[in-house]
């Protein structure tokens, strides 16, 4: 069979299909009104909601570190003074968390702004892949914040414990090691659980997009 | 703007139907993709700057949407849901040879990749290499090389006895 025969057959077929399914303006409007959000739009909404939630978590962490905790400690023991190195570490961790968050938000909105539906295929593919990757990284960001905040919280708590309850210094290295290893195990477990869920939900789709991009890059 | 959009889409809706026919093998998927393309066109319409023809812009948005849309995983392998109705053409142009060609073409196209489908669709629509390059945003050289490969692949798929 020649390709010219195919062109002829296709033109008859497509004309026949278009004739059978022709919609008027009202039907087109109804279709537009009834449409639900697609996957990328839903992910975009989830990422924005995620930003708000993370912002609130950071706000609570900062308020806890600089207002609530000092006020509570003051109420328990007037003599208790948090050492300078721990304060510097706490402030540094908070600055790091806020910077990571801002960097993430700015990068995301730059990707979103980068390209509309009228971009060429390569840019549309790149944008879709990046949005999906941001969604995955959002969970990693939450875990990093959890790890950093819990780590400093653990150290501050430990210091208060030593001061208030007179914990034996001989146990200190073991307590720190056990605490840190437990934190790493919890965070690592959550990280792999999130990764597994993400792959189950969007792994094939992401692979398919990457495969298409590779095909596009093959000869360029 | 909405009135203008609806009117222009009504006139050119054949493009969306063609893209859906090439990319989907069931009526349900075709309807979903039709709706999705329509929504993307409406969303992108304000950015249409009339630098290119409306149909070129419409093909671009429709093909980008068809290639990047998330498809729910199916139990059946690709192509297995092609039905008799998929290949039927209107009575007035009915010709058994044409219908057989269409059946073979759709079965072969179902085995092409997303990019290959877009290039073959534009070829079947008698678009020049220049237009295909403009719509897909890839270079003319790439289109030429890819087109030759697709032609060979299609001929092989449609004439397995010749192998």
Short mmCIF file of C-alpha atoms in Angstrom, two decimals:
data_model
loop_
_atom_site.label_atom_id
_atom_site.label_comp_id
_atom_site.label_asym_id
_atom_site.label_seq_id
_atom_site.Cartn_x
_atom_site.Cartn_y
_atom_site.Cartn_z
CA UNK A 1 0.00 0.00 0.00
CA UNK A 2 1.25 3.47 -0.90
CA UNK A 3 1.25 6.41 1.48
CA UNK A 4 -0.75 8.41 -1.04
CA UNK A 5 -3.59 5.88 -0.62
CA UNK A 6 -3.40 6.48 3.10
CA UNK A 7 -3.63 10.23 2.67
CA UNK A 8 -6.73 9.78 0.53
CA UNK A 9 -8.31 7.34 2.97
CA UNK A 10 -7.46 9.60 5.91
CA UNK A 11 -8.99 12.68 4.33
CA UNK A 12 -12.24 10.78 3.71
CA UNK A 13 -12.22 9.33 7.20
CA UNK A 14 -11.48 12.61 8.97
CA UNK A 15 -14.09 14.49 6.94
CA UNK A 16 -16.63 11.82 7.83
CA UNK A 17 -15.67 11.88 11.54
CA UNK A 18 -15.78 15.68 11.72
CA UNK A 19 -19.22 15.67 10.07
CA UNK A 20 -20.59 13.11 12.53
CA UNK A 21 -19.38 14.90 15.63
CA UNK A 22 -19.75 18.56 14.75
CA UNK A 23 -20.65 20.63 17.79
CA UNK A 24 -22.40 23.97 17.87
CA UNK A 25 -21.27 26.91 20.03
CA UNK A 26 -23.61 26.02 22.87
CA UNK A 27 -22.29 22.44 23.06
CA UNK A 28 -18.70 23.72 23.05
CA UNK A 29 -19.54 26.16 25.87
CA UNK A 30 -21.19 23.35 27.88
CA UNK A 31 -18.12 21.15 27.40
CA UNK A 32 -15.89 23.94 28.69
CA UNK A 33 -18.13 24.58 31.71
CA UNK A 34 -18.30 20.89 32.65
CA UNK A 35 -14.58 20.32 32.49
CA UNK A 36 -12.73 19.35 35.64
CA UNK A 37 -9.08 20.17 36.45
CA UNK A 38 -6.47 18.01 34.73
CA UNK A 39 -3.62 16.28 36.57
CA UNK A 40 -1.08 19.10 36.20
CA UNK A 41 -3.64 21.70 37.31
CA UNK A 42 -4.47 19.57 40.36
CA UNK A 43 -0.77 19.17 41.15
CA UNK A 44 -0.31 22.93 40.75
CA UNK A 45 -3.15 23.52 43.22
CA UNK A 46 -1.64 20.97 45.64
CA UNK A 47 1.78 22.63 45.42
CA UNK A 48 0.25 26.05 46.19
CA UNK A 49 -1.68 24.58 49.12
CA UNK A 50 1.57 22.90 50.19
CA UNK A 51 3.34 26.27 50.16
CA UNK A 52 0.72 27.76 52.46
CA UNK A 53 0.91 24.77 54.83
CA UNK A 54 4.73 24.85 54.91
CA UNK A 55 4.67 28.61 55.48
CA UNK A 56 2.35 28.10 58.46
CA UNK A 57 4.56 25.30 59.84
CA UNK A 58 7.64 27.54 59.53
CA UNK A 59 5.75 30.36 61.23
CA UNK A 60 4.80 28.08 64.13
CA UNK A 61 8.42 26.82 64.39
CA UNK A 62 9.83 30.36 64.46
CA UNK A 63 7.22 31.56 66.96
CA UNK A 64 7.89 28.49 69.11
CA UNK A 65 11.66 29.01 69.04
CA UNK A 66 11.73 32.73 69.71
CA UNK A 67 8.58 33.45 71.75
CA UNK A 68 6.86 30.37 73.17
CA UNK A 69 9.89 28.31 74.26
CA UNK A 70 11.78 31.16 76.03
CA UNK A 71 8.54 32.15 77.77
CA UNK A 72 7.89 28.57 78.96
CA UNK A 73 11.48 28.09 80.09
CA UNK A 74 11.30 31.37 81.95
CA UNK A 75 8.20 30.05 83.76
CA UNK A 76 9.91 26.80 84.80
CA UNK A 77 13.35 27.97 85.80
CA UNK A 78 14.57 31.57 86.01
CA UNK A 79 18.17 30.40 86.20
CA UNK A 80 18.07 28.42 82.97
CA UNK A 81 19.97 30.14 80.18
CA UNK A 82 20.22 28.46 76.76
CA UNK A 83 23.92 28.47 75.74
CA UNK A 84 24.98 30.85 72.98
CA UNK A 85 26.08 28.10 70.55
CA UNK A 86 22.63 26.51 70.75
CA UNK A 87 20.92 29.83 70.06
CA UNK A 88 23.19 30.44 67.06
CA UNK A 89 22.44 26.92 65.80
CA UNK A 90 18.70 27.48 66.28
CA UNK A 91 18.71 30.84 64.47
CA UNK A 92 20.92 29.38 61.71
CA UNK A 93 18.55 26.42 61.20
CA UNK A 94 15.55 28.75 61.04
CA UNK A 95 17.29 31.00 58.51
CA UNK A 96 18.19 27.90 56.47
CA UNK A 97 14.58 26.64 56.53
CA UNK A 98 13.16 30.02 55.49
CA UNK A 99 15.80 30.39 52.72
CA UNK A 100 15.11 26.88 51.39
CA UNK A 101 11.40 27.60 51.37
CA UNK A 102 11.78 30.93 49.56
CA UNK A 103 14.19 29.42 47.03
CA UNK A 104 11.71 26.64 46.37
CA UNK A 105 8.75 29.00 45.93
CA UNK A 106 10.68 31.36 43.62
CA UNK A 107 12.00 28.48 41.49
CA UNK A 108 8.52 27.01 41.18
CA UNK A 109 6.90 30.23 40.03
CA UNK A 110 9.72 30.78 37.55
CA UNK A 111 9.00 27.36 36.03
CA UNK A 112 5.25 28.11 35.96
CA UNK A 113 5.80 31.45 34.24
CA UNK A 114 8.29 29.99 31.79
CA UNK A 115 5.89 28.61 29.24
CA UNK A 116 2.21 28.62 28.37
CA UNK A 117 0.19 26.08 26.39
CA UNK A 118 1.39 27.69 23.17
CA UNK A 119 5.07 26.82 23.73
CA UNK A 120 6.74 24.30 21.51
CA UNK A 121 6.60 20.64 22.47
CA UNK A 122 10.05 20.54 24.08
CA UNK A 123 9.24 23.41 26.46
CA UNK A 124 5.81 22.00 27.26
CA UNK A 125 7.39 18.64 28.10
CA UNK A 126 10.14 20.26 30.17
CA UNK A 127 7.63 22.33 32.09
CA UNK A 128 5.39 19.34 32.82
CA UNK A 129 8.37 17.25 33.97
CA UNK A 130 9.63 20.10 36.19
CA UNK A 131 6.20 20.63 37.78
CA UNK A 132 6.03 16.91 38.61
CA UNK A 133 9.56 17.00 40.01
CA UNK A 134 8.69 20.03 42.14
CA UNK A 135 5.73 18.11 43.51
CA UNK A 136 8.05 15.27 44.51
CA UNK A 137 10.62 17.67 45.96
CA UNK A 138 7.93 19.41 47.98
CA UNK A 139 7.64 16.27 50.11
CA UNK A 140 11.43 16.15 50.44
CA UNK A 141 11.38 19.81 51.54
CA UNK A 142 8.82 19.01 54.23
CA UNK A 143 11.06 16.18 55.44
CA UNK A 144 14.18 18.38 55.48
CA UNK A 145 12.27 20.96 57.54
CA UNK A 146 11.03 18.19 59.83
CA UNK A 147 14.57 16.81 60.23
CA UNK A 148 16.18 20.19 60.90
CA UNK A 149 13.46 21.39 63.27
CA UNK A 150 13.33 18.08 65.14
CA UNK A 151 17.14 17.93 65.35
CA UNK A 152 17.44 21.35 66.96
CA UNK A 153 14.36 20.70 69.12
CA UNK A 154 15.97 17.50 70.30
CA UNK A 155 19.23 19.28 71.23
CA UNK A 156 17.44 22.11 73.04
CA UNK A 157 15.26 19.57 74.89
CA UNK A 158 18.32 17.57 75.80
CA UNK A 159 20.06 20.63 77.20
CA UNK A 160 16.99 21.54 79.25
CA UNK A 161 16.80 17.93 80.50
CA UNK A 162 20.42 18.02 81.58
CA UNK A 163 19.92 21.30 83.40
CA UNK A 164 16.57 20.53 85.04
CA UNK A 165 16.90 16.80 85.79
CA UNK A 166 20.64 16.53 86.19
CA UNK A 167 21.16 13.87 83.54
CA UNK A 168 24.49 12.06 83.88
CA UNK A 169 27.07 13.39 81.43
CA UNK A 170 28.34 9.82 80.86
CA UNK A 171 25.08 8.97 79.06
CA UNK A 172 25.17 12.02 76.85
CA UNK A 173 26.96 10.64 73.75
CA UNK A 174 24.70 7.57 73.75
CA UNK A 175 21.55 9.70 74.13
CA UNK A 176 22.62 12.02 71.30
CA UNK A 177 23.55 9.10 69.05
CA UNK A 178 20.28 7.23 69.69
CA UNK A 179 18.23 10.42 69.20
CA UNK A 180 19.92 11.34 65.94
CA UNK A 181 19.79 7.80 64.53
CA UNK A 182 16.07 7.56 65.42
CA UNK A 183 15.40 10.86 63.67
CA UNK A 184 17.31 9.74 60.59
CA UNK A 185 15.45 6.42 60.50
CA UNK A 186 12.04 8.14 60.78
CA UNK A 187 12.93 10.75 58.14
CA UNK A 188 14.50 8.14 55.84
CA UNK A 189 11.46 5.88 56.21
CA UNK A 190 9.08 8.71 55.39
CA UNK A 191 11.26 9.75 52.44
CA UNK A 192 11.20 6.28 50.89
CA UNK A 193 7.48 5.90 51.60
CA UNK A 194 6.74 9.21 49.80
CA UNK A 195 9.03 8.21 46.94
CA UNK A 196 7.30 4.87 46.56
CA UNK A 197 3.82 6.45 46.56
CA UNK A 198 4.91 9.08 44.05
CA UNK A 199 6.35 6.45 41.72
CA UNK A 200 3.18 4.36 41.97
CA UNK A 201 1.02 7.35 41.11
CA UNK A 202 3.07 9.25 38.55
CA UNK A 203 6.14 7.11 37.78
CA UNK A 204 4.87 5.78 34.45
CA UNK A 205 3.63 9.19 33.37
CA UNK A 206 6.97 10.81 34.21
CA UNK A 207 8.88 8.07 32.39
CA UNK A 208 6.66 8.50 29.35
CA UNK A 209 7.28 12.27 29.30
CA UNK A 210 11.04 11.76 29.67
CA UNK A 211 11.00 9.15 26.90
CA UNK A 212 9.23 11.61 24.59
CA UNK A 213 11.77 14.30 25.45
CA UNK A 214 14.63 11.89 24.72
CA UNK A 215 13.05 11.02 21.39
CA UNK A 216 12.86 14.72 20.60
CA UNK A 217 16.51 15.23 21.56
CA UNK A 218 17.65 12.21 19.58
CA UNK A 219 18.56 14.11 16.42
CA UNK A 220 18.61 17.73 17.56
CA UNK B 1 -13.64 37.26 23.65
CA UNK B 2 -15.65 34.16 24.55
CA UNK B 3 -17.98 34.66 21.59
CA UNK B 4 -15.03 35.05 19.22
CA UNK B 5 -13.37 31.94 20.69
CA UNK B 6 -16.48 29.77 20.41
CA UNK B 7 -17.07 30.85 16.84
CA UNK B 8 -13.49 30.20 15.72
CA UNK B 9 -13.41 26.82 17.49
CA UNK B 10 -16.73 25.82 15.94
CA UNK B 11 -15.29 26.55 12.51
CA UNK B 12 -12.04 24.66 13.13
CA UNK B 13 -13.18 21.86 15.44
CA UNK B 14 -12.19 19.31 12.80
CA UNK B 15 -8.57 19.76 13.91
CA UNK B 16 -9.42 18.63 17.45
CA UNK B 17 -11.41 15.65 16.16
CA UNK B 18 -8.46 14.58 13.99
CA UNK B 19 -5.97 14.85 16.85
CA UNK B 20 -8.31 12.83 19.08
CA UNK B 21 -8.76 10.17 16.38
CA UNK B 22 -4.99 9.73 16.06
CA UNK B 23 -4.22 9.69 19.81
CA UNK B 24 -7.15 7.75 21.28
CA UNK B 25 -8.49 4.32 20.59
CA UNK B 26 -11.80 4.52 22.44
CA UNK B 27 -14.76 6.86 22.29
CA UNK B 28 -14.46 7.68 25.99
CA UNK B 29 -10.78 8.67 25.66
CA UNK B 30 -11.54 10.73 22.55
CA UNK B 31 -14.22 12.68 24.42
CA UNK B 32 -11.90 13.27 27.39
CA UNK B 33 -9.09 14.46 25.14
CA UNK B 34 -11.46 16.65 23.14
CA UNK B 35 -12.55 18.38 26.33
CA UNK B 36 -8.99 18.75 27.55
CA UNK B 37 -7.78 20.26 24.27
CA UNK B 38 -10.74 22.62 24.26
CA UNK B 39 -9.87 23.77 27.79
CA UNK B 40 -6.20 24.31 26.93
CA UNK B 41 -7.18 26.29 23.83
CA UNK B 42 -9.47 28.49 25.91
CA UNK B 43 -6.73 28.99 28.52
CA UNK B 44 -4.12 29.84 25.91
CA UNK B 45 -6.40 31.91 23.68
CA UNK B 46 -5.45 35.28 25.24
CA UNK B 47 -1.80 34.56 24.38
CA UNK B 48 -2.58 33.94 20.69
CA UNK B 49 -0.82 36.88 19.05
CA UNK B 50 -1.83 36.27 15.43
CA UNK B 51 1.81 35.94 14.41
CA UNK B 52 0.94 32.56 12.91
CA UNK B 53 -2.23 31.20 11.36
CA UNK B 54 -4.93 30.28 13.85
CA UNK B 55 -4.96 26.68 12.61
CA UNK B 56 -1.18 26.39 13.12
CA UNK B 57 -1.57 27.65 16.68
CA UNK B 58 -4.52 25.32 17.23
CA UNK B 59 -2.59 22.26 15.98
CA UNK B 60 0.29 23.21 18.30
CA UNK B 61 -1.85 23.48 21.43
CA UNK B 62 -3.87 20.36 20.53
CA UNK B 63 -0.80 18.21 19.86
CA UNK B 64 1.06 19.46 22.95
CA UNK B 65 -2.00 18.58 25.02
CA UNK B 66 -2.42 15.15 23.41
CA UNK B 67 1.24 14.26 23.99
CA UNK B 68 1.52 15.53 27.57
CA UNK B 69 -1.91 14.60 28.91
CA UNK B 70 -1.90 12.08 31.74
CA UNK B 71 -3.71 8.93 30.68
CA UNK B 72 -5.11 6.65 33.32
CA UNK B 73 -3.56 3.19 32.99
CA UNK B 74 -5.67 0.77 31.05
CA UNK B 75 -6.06 -2.93 31.63
CA UNK B 76 -6.01 -3.68 27.90
CA UNK B 77 -2.81 -3.22 25.90
CA UNK B 78 -2.66 -0.17 23.61
CA UNK B 79 -4.71 -0.57 20.49
CA UNK B 80 -6.85 -3.43 21.72
CA UNK B 81 -9.92 -1.27 22.18
CA UNK B 82 -10.23 -0.38 18.51
CA UNK B 83 -13.79 -1.15 17.51
CA UNK B 84 -15.56 -1.59 14.21
CA UNK B 85 -17.09 1.86 14.70
CA UNK B 86 -13.61 3.35 14.94
CA UNK B 87 -13.03 2.68 11.26
CA UNK B 88 -16.46 3.33 9.85
CA UNK B 89 -16.85 6.19 7.45
CA UNK B 90 -20.03 7.88 6.29
CA UNK B 91 -22.24 5.95 3.86
CA UNK B 92 -21.91 8.49 1.07
CA UNK B 93 -18.16 7.93 0.86
CA UNK B 94 -18.22 4.26 1.76
CA UNK B 95 -15.69 2.22 -0.09
CA UNK B 96 -14.52 -1.15 1.29
CA UNK B 97 -10.94 -0.53 0.14
CA UNK B 98 -10.83 2.87 1.85
CA UNK B 99 -12.30 1.42 5.03
CA UNK B 100 -9.70 -1.35 4.99
CA UNK B 101 -6.95 1.24 4.48
CA UNK B 102 -8.29 3.23 7.42
CA UNK B 103 -8.39 0.14 9.61
CA UNK B 104 -4.79 -0.72 8.74
CA UNK B 105 -3.70 2.87 9.21
CA UNK B 106 -5.28 3.17 12.65
CA UNK B 107 -3.83 -0.12 13.81
CA UNK B 108 -0.38 0.93 12.62
CA UNK B 109 -0.65 4.46 14.05
CA UNK B 110 -1.63 3.05 17.45
CA UNK B 111 1.88 1.55 17.62
CA UNK B 112 3.69 4.84 16.95
CA UNK B 113 5.10 7.09 19.67
CA UNK B 114 3.48 10.41 20.62
CA UNK B 115 5.83 12.50 18.47
CA UNK B 116 5.55 10.11 15.53
CA UNK B 117 1.77 10.34 15.73
CA UNK B 118 1.88 14.13 15.58
CA UNK B 119 4.20 14.12 12.55
CA UNK B 120 2.19 11.50 10.65
CA UNK B 121 -1.06 13.36 11.38
CA UNK B 122 0.37 16.55 9.91
CA UNK B 123 1.73 14.60 6.93
CA UNK B 124 -1.69 13.05 6.34
CA UNK B 125 -3.13 16.55 6.49
CA UNK B 126 -0.73 17.43 3.62
CA UNK B 127 1.24 19.95 5.71
CA UNK B 128 4.66 20.91 4.36
CA UNK B 129 7.84 20.14 6.33
CA UNK B 130 8.05 23.84 7.10
CA UNK B 131 4.55 23.85 8.60
CA UNK B 132 5.18 20.62 10.51
CA UNK B 133 8.35 22.17 11.96
CA UNK B 134 6.48 25.36 12.90
CA UNK B 135 3.65 23.45 14.60
CA UNK B 136 5.81 20.99 16.52
CA UNK B 137 8.63 23.46 17.24
CA UNK B 138 11.29 21.06 15.94
CA UNK B 139 13.71 21.71 13.10
CA UNK B 140 12.84 20.92 9.49
CA UNK B 141 15.82 18.56 9.26
CA UNK B 142 14.54 16.61 12.21
CA UNK B 143 11.07 16.47 10.68
CA UNK B 144 12.53 15.17 7.40
CA UNK B 145 14.58 12.43 9.07
CA UNK B 146 11.74 11.46 11.38
CA UNK B 147 9.23 11.42 8.53
CA UNK B 148 11.35 9.00 6.51
CA UNK B 149 11.63 6.70 9.50
CA UNK B 150 7.91 6.84 10.18
CA UNK B 151 7.05 6.10 6.55
CA UNK B 152 9.26 3.01 6.62
CA UNK B 153 7.83 1.96 9.97
CA UNK B 154 4.24 2.43 8.79
CA UNK B 155 4.79 0.52 5.55
CA UNK B 156 6.33 -2.31 7.56
CA UNK B 157 3.47 -2.32 10.08
CA UNK B 158 0.82 -2.26 7.39
CA UNK B 159 2.44 -4.86 5.15
CA UNK B 160 3.86 -7.43 7.58
CA UNK B 161 3.91 -10.08 4.80
CA UNK B 162 6.58 -8.11 2.90
CA UNK B 163 9.12 -8.48 5.72
#
